[in-house]
Each structure stands twice: as structure tokens, then as C-alpha cells.
PDB file of C-alpha atoms and ligand atoms in Angstrom:
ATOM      1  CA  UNK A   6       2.024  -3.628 -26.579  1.00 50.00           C
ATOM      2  CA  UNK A   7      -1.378  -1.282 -27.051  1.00 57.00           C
ATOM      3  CA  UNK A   8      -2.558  -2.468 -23.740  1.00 73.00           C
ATOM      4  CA  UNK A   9       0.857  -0.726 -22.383  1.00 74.00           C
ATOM      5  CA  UNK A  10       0.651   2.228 -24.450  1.00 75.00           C
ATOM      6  CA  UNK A  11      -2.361   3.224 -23.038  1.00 79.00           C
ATOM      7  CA  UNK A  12      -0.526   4.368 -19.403  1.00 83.00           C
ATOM      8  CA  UNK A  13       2.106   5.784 -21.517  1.00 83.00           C
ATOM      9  CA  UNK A  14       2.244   9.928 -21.660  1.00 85.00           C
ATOM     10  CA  UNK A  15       1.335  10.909 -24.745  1.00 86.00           C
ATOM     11  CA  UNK A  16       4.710  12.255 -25.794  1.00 86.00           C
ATOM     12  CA  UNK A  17       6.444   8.783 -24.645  1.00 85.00           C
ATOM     13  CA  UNK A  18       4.076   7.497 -26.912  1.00 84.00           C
ATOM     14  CA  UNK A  19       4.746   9.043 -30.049  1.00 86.00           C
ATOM     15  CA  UNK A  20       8.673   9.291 -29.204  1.00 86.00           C
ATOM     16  CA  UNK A  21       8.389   5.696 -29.391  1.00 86.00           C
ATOM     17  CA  UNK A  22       6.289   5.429 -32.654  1.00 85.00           C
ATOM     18  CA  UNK A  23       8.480   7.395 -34.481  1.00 88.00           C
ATOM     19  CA  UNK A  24      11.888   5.575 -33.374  1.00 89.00           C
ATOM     20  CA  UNK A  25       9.707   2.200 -34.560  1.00 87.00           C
ATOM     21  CA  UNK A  26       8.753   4.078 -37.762  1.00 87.00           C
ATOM     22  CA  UNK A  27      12.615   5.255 -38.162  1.00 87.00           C
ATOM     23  CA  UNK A  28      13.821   1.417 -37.661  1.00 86.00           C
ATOM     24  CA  UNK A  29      10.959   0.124 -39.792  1.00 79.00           C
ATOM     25  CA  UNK A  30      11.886   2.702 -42.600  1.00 80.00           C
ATOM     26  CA  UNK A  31      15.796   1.692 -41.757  1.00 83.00           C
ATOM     27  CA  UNK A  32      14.939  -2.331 -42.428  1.00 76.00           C
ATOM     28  CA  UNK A  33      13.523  -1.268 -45.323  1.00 72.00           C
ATOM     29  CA  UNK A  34      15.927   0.574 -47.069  1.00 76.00           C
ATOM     30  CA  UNK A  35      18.488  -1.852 -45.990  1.00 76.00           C
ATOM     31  CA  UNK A  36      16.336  -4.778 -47.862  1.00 68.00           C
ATOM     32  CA  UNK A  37      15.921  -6.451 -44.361  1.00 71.00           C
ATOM     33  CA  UNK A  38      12.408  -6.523 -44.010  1.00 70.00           C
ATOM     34  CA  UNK A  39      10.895  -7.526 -47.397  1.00 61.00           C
ATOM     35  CA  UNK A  40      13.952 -10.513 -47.349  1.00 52.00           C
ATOM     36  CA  UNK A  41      11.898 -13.558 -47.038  1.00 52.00           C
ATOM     37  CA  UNK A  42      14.094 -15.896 -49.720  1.00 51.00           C
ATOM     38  CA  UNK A  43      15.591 -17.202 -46.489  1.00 52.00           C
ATOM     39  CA  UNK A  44      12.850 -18.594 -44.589  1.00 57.00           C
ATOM     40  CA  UNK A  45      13.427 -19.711 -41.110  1.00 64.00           C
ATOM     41  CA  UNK A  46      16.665 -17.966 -40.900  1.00 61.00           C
ATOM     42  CA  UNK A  47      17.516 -14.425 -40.383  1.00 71.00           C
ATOM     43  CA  UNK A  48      20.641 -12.517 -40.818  1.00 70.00           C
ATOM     44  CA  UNK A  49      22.816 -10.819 -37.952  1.00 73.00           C
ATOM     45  CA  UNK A  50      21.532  -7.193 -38.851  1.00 79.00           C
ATOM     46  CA  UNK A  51      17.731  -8.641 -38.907  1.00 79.00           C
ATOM     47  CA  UNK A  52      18.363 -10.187 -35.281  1.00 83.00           C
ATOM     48  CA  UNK A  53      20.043  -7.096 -33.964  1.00 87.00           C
ATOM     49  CA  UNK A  54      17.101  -5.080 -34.828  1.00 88.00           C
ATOM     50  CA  UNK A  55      14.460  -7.455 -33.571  1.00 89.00           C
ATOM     51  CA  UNK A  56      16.420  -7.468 -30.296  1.00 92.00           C
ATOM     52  CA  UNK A  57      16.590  -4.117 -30.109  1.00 93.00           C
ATOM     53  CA  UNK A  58      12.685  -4.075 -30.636  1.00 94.00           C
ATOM     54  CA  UNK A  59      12.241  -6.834 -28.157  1.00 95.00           C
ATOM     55  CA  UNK A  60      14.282  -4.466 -25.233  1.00 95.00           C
ATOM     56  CA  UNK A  61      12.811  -1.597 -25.723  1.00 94.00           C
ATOM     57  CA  UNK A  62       9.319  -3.596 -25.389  1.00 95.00           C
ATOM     58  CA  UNK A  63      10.723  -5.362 -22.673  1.00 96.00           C
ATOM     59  CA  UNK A  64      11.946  -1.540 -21.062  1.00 95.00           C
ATOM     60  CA  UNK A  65       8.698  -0.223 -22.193  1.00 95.00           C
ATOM     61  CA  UNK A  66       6.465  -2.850 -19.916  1.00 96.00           C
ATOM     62  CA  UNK A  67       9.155  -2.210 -16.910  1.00 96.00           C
ATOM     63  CA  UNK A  68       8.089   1.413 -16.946  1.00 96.00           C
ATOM     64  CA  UNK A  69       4.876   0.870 -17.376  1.00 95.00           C
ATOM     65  CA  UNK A  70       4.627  -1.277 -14.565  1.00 95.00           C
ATOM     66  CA  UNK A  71       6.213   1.168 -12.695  1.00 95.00           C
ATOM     67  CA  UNK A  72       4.146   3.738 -13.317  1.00 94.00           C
ATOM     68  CA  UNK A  73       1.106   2.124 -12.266  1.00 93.00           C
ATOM     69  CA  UNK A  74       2.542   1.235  -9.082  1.00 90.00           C
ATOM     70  CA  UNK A  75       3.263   5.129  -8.486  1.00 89.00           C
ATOM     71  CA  UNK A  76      -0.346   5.759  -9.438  1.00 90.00           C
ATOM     72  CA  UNK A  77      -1.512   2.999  -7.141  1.00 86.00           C
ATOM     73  CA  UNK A  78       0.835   4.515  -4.405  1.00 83.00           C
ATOM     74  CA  UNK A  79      -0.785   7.910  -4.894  1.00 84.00           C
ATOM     75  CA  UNK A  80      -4.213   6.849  -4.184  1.00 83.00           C
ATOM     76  CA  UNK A  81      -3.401   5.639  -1.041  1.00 82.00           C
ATOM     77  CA  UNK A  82      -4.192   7.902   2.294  1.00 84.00           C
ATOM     78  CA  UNK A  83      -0.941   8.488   4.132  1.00 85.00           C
ATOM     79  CA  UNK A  84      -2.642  10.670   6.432  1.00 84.00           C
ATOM     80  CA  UNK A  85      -2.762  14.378   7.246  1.00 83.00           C
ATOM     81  CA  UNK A  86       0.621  15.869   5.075  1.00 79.00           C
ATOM     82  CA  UNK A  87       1.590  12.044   4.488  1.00 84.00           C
ATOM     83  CA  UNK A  88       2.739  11.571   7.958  1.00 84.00           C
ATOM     84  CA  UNK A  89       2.799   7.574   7.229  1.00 86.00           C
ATOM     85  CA  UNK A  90       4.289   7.713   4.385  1.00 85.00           C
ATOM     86  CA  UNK A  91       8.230   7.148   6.391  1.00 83.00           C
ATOM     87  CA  UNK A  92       6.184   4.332   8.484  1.00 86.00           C
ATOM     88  CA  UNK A  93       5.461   2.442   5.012  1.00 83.00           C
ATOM     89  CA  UNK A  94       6.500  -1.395   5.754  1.00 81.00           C
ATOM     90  CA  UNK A  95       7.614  -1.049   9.248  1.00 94.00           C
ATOM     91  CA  UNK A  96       5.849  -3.740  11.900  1.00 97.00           C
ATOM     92  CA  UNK A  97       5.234  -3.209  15.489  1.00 97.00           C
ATOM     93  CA  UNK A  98       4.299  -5.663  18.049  1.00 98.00           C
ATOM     94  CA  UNK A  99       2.920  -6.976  21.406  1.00 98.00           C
ATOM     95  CA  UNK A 100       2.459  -9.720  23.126  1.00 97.00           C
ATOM     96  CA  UNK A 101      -1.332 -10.394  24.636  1.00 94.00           C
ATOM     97  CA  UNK A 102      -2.664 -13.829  26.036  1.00 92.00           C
ATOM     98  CA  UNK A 103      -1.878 -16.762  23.605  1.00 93.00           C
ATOM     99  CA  UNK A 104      -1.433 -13.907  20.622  1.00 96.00           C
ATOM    100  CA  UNK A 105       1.226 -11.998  19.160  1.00 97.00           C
ATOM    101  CA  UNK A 106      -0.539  -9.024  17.606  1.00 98.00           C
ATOM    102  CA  UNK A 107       1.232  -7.384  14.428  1.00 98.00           C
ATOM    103  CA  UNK A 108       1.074  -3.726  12.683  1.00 98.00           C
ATOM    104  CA  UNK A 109       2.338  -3.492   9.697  1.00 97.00           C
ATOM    105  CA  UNK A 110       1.563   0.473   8.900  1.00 95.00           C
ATOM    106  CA  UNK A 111      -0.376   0.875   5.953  1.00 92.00           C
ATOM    107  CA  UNK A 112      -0.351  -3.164   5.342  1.00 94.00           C
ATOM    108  CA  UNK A 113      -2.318  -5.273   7.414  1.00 96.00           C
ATOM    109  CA  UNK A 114      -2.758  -6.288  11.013  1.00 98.00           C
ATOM    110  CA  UNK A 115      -1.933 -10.419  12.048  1.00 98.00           C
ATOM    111  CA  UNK A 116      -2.569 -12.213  14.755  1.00 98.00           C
ATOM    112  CA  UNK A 117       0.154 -14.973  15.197  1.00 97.00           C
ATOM    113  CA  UNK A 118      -0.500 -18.014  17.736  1.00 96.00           C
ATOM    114  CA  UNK A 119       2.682 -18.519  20.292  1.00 93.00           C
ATOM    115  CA  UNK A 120       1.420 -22.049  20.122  1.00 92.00           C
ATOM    116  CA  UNK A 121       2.132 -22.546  16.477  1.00 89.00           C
ATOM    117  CA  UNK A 122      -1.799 -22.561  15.086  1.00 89.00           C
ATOM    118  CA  UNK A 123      -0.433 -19.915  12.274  1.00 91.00           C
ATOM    119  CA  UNK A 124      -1.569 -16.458  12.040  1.00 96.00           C
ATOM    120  CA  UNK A 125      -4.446 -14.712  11.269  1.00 97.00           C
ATOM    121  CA  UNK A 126      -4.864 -11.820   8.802  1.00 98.00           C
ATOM    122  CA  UNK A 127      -6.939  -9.273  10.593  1.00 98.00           C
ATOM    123  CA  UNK A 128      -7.354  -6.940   8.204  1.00 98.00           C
ATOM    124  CA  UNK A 129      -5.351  -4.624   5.586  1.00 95.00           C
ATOM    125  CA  UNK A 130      -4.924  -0.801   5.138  1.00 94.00           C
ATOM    126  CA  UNK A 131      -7.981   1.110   3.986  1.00 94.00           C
ATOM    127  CA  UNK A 132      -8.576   4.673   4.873  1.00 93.00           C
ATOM    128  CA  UNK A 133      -7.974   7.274   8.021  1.00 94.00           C
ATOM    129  CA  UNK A 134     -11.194   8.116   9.852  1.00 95.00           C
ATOM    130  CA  UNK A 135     -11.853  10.628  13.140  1.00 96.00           C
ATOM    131  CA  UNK A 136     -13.096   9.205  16.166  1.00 96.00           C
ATOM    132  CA  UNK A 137     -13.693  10.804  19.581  1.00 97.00           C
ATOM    133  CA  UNK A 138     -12.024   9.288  22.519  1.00 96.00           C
ATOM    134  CA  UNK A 139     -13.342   9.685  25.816  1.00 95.00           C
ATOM    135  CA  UNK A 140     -10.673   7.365  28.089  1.00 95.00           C
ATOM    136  CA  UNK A 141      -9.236   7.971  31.385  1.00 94.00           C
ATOM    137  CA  UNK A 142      -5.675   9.655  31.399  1.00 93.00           C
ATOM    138  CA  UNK A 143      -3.038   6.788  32.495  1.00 93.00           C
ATOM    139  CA  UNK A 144       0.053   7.369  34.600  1.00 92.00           C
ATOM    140  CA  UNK A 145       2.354   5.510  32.207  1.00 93.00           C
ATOM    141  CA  UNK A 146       0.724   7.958  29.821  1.00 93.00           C
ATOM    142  CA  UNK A 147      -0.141   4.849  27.412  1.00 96.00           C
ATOM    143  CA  UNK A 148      -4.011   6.119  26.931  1.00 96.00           C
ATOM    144  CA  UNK A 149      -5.878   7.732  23.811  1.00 96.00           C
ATOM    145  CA  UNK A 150      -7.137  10.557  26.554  1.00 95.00           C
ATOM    146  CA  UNK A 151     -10.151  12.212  25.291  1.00 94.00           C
ATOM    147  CA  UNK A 152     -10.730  14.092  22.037  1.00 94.00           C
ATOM    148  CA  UNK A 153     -10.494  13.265  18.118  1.00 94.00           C
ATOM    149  CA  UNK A 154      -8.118  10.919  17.194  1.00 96.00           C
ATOM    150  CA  UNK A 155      -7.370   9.624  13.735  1.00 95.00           C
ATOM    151  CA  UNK A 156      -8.764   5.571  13.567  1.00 97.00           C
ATOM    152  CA  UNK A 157      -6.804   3.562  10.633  1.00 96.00           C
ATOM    153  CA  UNK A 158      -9.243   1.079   9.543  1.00 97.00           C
ATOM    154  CA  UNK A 159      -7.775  -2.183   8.538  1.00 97.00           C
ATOM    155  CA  UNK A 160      -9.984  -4.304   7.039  1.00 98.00           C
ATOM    156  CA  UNK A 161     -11.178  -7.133   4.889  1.00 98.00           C
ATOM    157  CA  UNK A 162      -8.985 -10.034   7.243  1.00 98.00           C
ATOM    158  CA  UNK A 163      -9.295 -13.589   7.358  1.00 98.00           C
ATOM    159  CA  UNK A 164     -12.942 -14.714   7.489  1.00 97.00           C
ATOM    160  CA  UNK A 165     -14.329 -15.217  11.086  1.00 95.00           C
ATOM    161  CA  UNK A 166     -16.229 -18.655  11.596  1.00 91.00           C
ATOM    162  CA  UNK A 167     -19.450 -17.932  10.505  1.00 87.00           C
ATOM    163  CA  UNK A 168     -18.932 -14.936  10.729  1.00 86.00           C
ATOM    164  CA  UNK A 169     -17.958 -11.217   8.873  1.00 93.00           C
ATOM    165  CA  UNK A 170     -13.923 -10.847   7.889  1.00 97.00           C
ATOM    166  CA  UNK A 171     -11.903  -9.631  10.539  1.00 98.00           C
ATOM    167  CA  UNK A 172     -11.209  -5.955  10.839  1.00 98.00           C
ATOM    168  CA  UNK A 173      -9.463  -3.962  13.085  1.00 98.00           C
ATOM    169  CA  UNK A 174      -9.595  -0.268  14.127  1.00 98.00           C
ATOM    170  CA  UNK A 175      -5.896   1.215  14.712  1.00 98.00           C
ATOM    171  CA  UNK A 176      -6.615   4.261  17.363  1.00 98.00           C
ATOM    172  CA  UNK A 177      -3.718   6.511  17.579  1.00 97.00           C
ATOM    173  CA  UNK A 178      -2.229   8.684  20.156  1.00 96.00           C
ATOM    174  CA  UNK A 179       0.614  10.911  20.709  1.00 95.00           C
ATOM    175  CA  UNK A 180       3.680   9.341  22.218  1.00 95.00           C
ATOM    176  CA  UNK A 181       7.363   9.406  21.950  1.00 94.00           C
ATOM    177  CA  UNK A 182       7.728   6.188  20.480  1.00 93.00           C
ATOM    178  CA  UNK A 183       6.201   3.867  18.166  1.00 95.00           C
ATOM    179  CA  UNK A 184       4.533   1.158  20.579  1.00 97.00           C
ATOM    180  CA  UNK A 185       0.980  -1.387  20.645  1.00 98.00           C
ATOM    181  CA  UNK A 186      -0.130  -0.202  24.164  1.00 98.00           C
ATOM    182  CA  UNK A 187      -3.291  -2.688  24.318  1.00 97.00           C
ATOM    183  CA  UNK A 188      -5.584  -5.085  21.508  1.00 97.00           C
ATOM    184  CA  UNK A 189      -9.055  -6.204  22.532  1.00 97.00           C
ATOM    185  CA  UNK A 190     -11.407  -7.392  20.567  1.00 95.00           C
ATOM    186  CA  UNK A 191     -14.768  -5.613  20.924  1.00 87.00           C
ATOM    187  CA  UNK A 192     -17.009  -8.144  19.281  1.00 92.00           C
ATOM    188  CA  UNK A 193     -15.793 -11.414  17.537  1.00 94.00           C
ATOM    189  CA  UNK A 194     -13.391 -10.574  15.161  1.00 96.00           C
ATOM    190  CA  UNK A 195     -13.026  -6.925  15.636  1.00 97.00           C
ATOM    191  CA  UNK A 196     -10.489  -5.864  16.995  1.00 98.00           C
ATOM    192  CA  UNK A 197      -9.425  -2.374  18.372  1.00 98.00           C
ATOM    193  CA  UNK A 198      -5.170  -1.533  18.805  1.00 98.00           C
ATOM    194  CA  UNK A 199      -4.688   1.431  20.633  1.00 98.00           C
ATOM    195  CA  UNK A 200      -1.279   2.386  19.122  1.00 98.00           C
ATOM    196  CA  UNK A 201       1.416   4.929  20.411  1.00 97.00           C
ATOM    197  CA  UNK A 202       3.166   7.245  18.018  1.00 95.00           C
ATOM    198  CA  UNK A 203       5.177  10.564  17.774  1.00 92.00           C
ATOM    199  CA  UNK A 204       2.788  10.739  14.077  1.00 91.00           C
ATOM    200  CA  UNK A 205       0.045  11.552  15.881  1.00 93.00           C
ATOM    201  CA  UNK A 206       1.260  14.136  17.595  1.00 92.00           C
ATOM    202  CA  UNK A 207       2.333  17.598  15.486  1.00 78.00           C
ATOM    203  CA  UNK A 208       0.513  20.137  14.482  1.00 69.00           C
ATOM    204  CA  UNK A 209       0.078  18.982  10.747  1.00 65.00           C
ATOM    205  CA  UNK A 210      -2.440  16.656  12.932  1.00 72.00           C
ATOM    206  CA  UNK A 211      -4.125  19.058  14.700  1.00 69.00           C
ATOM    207  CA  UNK A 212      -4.633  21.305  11.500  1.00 66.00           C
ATOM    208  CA  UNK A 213      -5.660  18.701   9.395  1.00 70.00           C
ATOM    209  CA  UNK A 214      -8.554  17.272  12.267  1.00 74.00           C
ATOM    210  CA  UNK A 215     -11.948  17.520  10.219  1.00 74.00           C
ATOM    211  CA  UNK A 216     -13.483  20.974  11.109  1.00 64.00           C
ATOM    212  CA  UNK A 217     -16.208  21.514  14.098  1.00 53.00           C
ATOM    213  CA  UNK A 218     -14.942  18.275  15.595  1.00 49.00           C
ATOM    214  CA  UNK A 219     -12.661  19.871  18.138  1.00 50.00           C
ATOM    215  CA  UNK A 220     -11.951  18.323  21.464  1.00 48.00           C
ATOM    216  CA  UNK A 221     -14.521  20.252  23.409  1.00 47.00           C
TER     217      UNK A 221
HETATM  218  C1  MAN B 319      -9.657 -17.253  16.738  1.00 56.97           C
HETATM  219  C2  MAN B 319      -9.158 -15.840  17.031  1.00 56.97           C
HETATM  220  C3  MAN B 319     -10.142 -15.085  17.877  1.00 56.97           C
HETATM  221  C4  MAN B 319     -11.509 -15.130  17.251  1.00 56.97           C
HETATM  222  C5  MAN B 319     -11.930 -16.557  16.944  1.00 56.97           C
HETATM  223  C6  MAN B 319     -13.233 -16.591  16.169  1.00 56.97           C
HETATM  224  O1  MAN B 319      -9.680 -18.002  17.888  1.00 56.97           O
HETATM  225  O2  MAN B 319      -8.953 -15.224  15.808  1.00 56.97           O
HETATM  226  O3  MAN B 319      -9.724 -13.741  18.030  1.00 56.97           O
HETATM  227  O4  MAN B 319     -12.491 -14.561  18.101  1.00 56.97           O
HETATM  228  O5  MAN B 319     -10.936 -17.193  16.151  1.00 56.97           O
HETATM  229  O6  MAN B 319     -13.644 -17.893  15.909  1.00 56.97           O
END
């Protein structure tokens, strides 16, 4: 119970002591508590209480659990104004070779065999970084074009043989809809997704681009 107490406001805290002092106190006066001529058994008043204890420790650990998911969820970069926060569990894929490659945004990247060897983790959620891109325009218009663009760094995968842990580096570029244009993998077990998506396109983005770096 003190372990919990300790993510507990302050004033959650003592609102709590003091309704446990006020049912202690109750017991008490009631002759509930000191009663031990019964031992073993416990009367109907004695059981309501300790139930009542037990769900407001059991409520108590719910919240508490709660709140350090929040505070876990607040650390986490969801990009310039929290653009990725609305993309939070949603997957995108494409097919490439004898892989399908999978982004889960702000999860983790998987490679899955379309000959049924499994899939691979290649990495999960980290940070945002700034990259320039220098690639040729495309007609389909599926290309990162040149100029900062915001890298999501996935990382910390399924160990390569003999190797590091995968990674991969998500580039992003503005397009109308969410889409994997292309995966390569630069050097064993890196791997690079240029990604589509409207999220990198607004000016929130271009505000937020780290200063001096402009497209030049
Ligand atoms: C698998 C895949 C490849 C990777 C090799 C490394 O075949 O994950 O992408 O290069 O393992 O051994």
C-alpha cells in the first residue's frame, strides 16, 4: 500500500488517511476491532468493513496504475504539437520481396515472412530526429524530395546474427495519405521506410523544424 501511495497526490493521500483513521476510530467505538474472543471468525459488520478496506485498496492500485501509465504516456515524443498522437496503434503496410514490412506508429516496425519463417521485430518507438533529404522528385510524387524531414527512430529490434539489434529509420514526407512508399535496408539490419503522410505536412511541422536547418 506505501509503495502506491507514493504516486498518489498529496491531497488523495491524506483524503484517504483520514477516511482509514475515521473507519479505524468507527471499529473501535463499535468494539469491532479490539474483539478477539472469537478467533478465526469475524462478525458481518467486521467483514463489511474489511471489504470495504480491501476495495478501496483494490480502487486505490487501479488508479495508481493508471496514473503511471498517463505519466509514461506523457514522456513519450508525439512529435511537433503531438501530431502522432491520433496515429497511436494504427499499422501500415507493404509488400517488398519475400517481406511484409509493418508500421505500427509509435510501436515498433516487423518484418513478417510470406513464407511463414515468423516475423521479425525491427525495432520500437524512440524519439523524432531531423534529417536532410536530398532525393530526386518522383512523378507519382512518392519521394522525401530534398530538405529536413523528421526521421522516427525505431529501435532496439530483434538481434541480427552476430550482429547489432535491428533498427529502423522511419523518413517522413508529406502526402495525402498514410502509405510505406519503399523499405531497404542500408546495412544488415538497418533498415530505412520512407513513409507517406498528411502529418508531415502542416505548418505545425514547418514551425516546429529545429532552427538554422532550413531547406536551403
Ligand atoms: C533476415 C532478415 C534480413 C537480415 C538477415 C540478417 O534474413 O531479417 O533483413 O539482413 O536476417 O541475418
Amino acid at each position: 500500500m506505501y509503495d502506491i501511495e507514493a504516486y498518489l497526490p498529496a491531497f488523495v493521500r491524506s483524503a484517504i488517511h483520514d477516511k482509514l483513521k475515521a473507519l479505524h476510530l468507527w471499529l473501535i467505538e463499535n468494539g469491532m476491532v479490539a474483539d478477539k474472543t472469537t478467533a478465526g471468525s469475524e462478525s458481518s459488520l467486521l467483514k463489511a468493513a474489511r471489504e470495504a478496506v480491501e476495495a478501496t485498496d483494490k480502487d486505490l492500485k487501479k488508479k495508481a496504475k493508471e496514473l503511471s501509465k498517463e505519466e509514461e504516456d506523457m514522456k513519450k515524443d508525439y512529435g511537433p504539437s503531438d501530431i502522432f498522437r491520433a496515429l497511436k496503434d494504427k499499422c501500415i503496410s507493404i509488400e517488398s520481396g519475400e517481406y511484409t514490412y509493418e508500421l505500427c506508429w509509435l510501436g515498433k516496425t516487423a518484418q513478417k515472412s510470406k513464407k511463414g519463417h515468423g516475423n521479425t521485430n525491427m525495432g520500437k518507438y524512440e524519439r523524432i530526429d531531423w534529417e536532410t533529404a536530398d532525393d530526386e522528385e518522383r512523378l507519382d510524387g512518392k519521394s522525401l524530395g530534398s530538405g529536413q524531414r523528421m526521421v522516427m527512430r525505431y529501435e532496439d529490434g530483434q538481434s541480427c546474427w552476430n550482429g547489432p539489434r535491428r533498427r529502423t529509420d522511419v523518413w517522413l514526407g508529406c502526402a495525402e495519405t498514410e502509405e510505406i512508399w519503399r523499405v531497404s535496408e542500408s546495412e544488415k539490419c538497418v533498415y530505412k521506410m520512407e513513409v507517406g503522410t498528411p502529418a508531415a505536412c502542416g505548418e505545425e511541422v514547418a514551425e516546429k523544424k529545429p532552427s538554422g536547418k532550413d531547406e536551403l
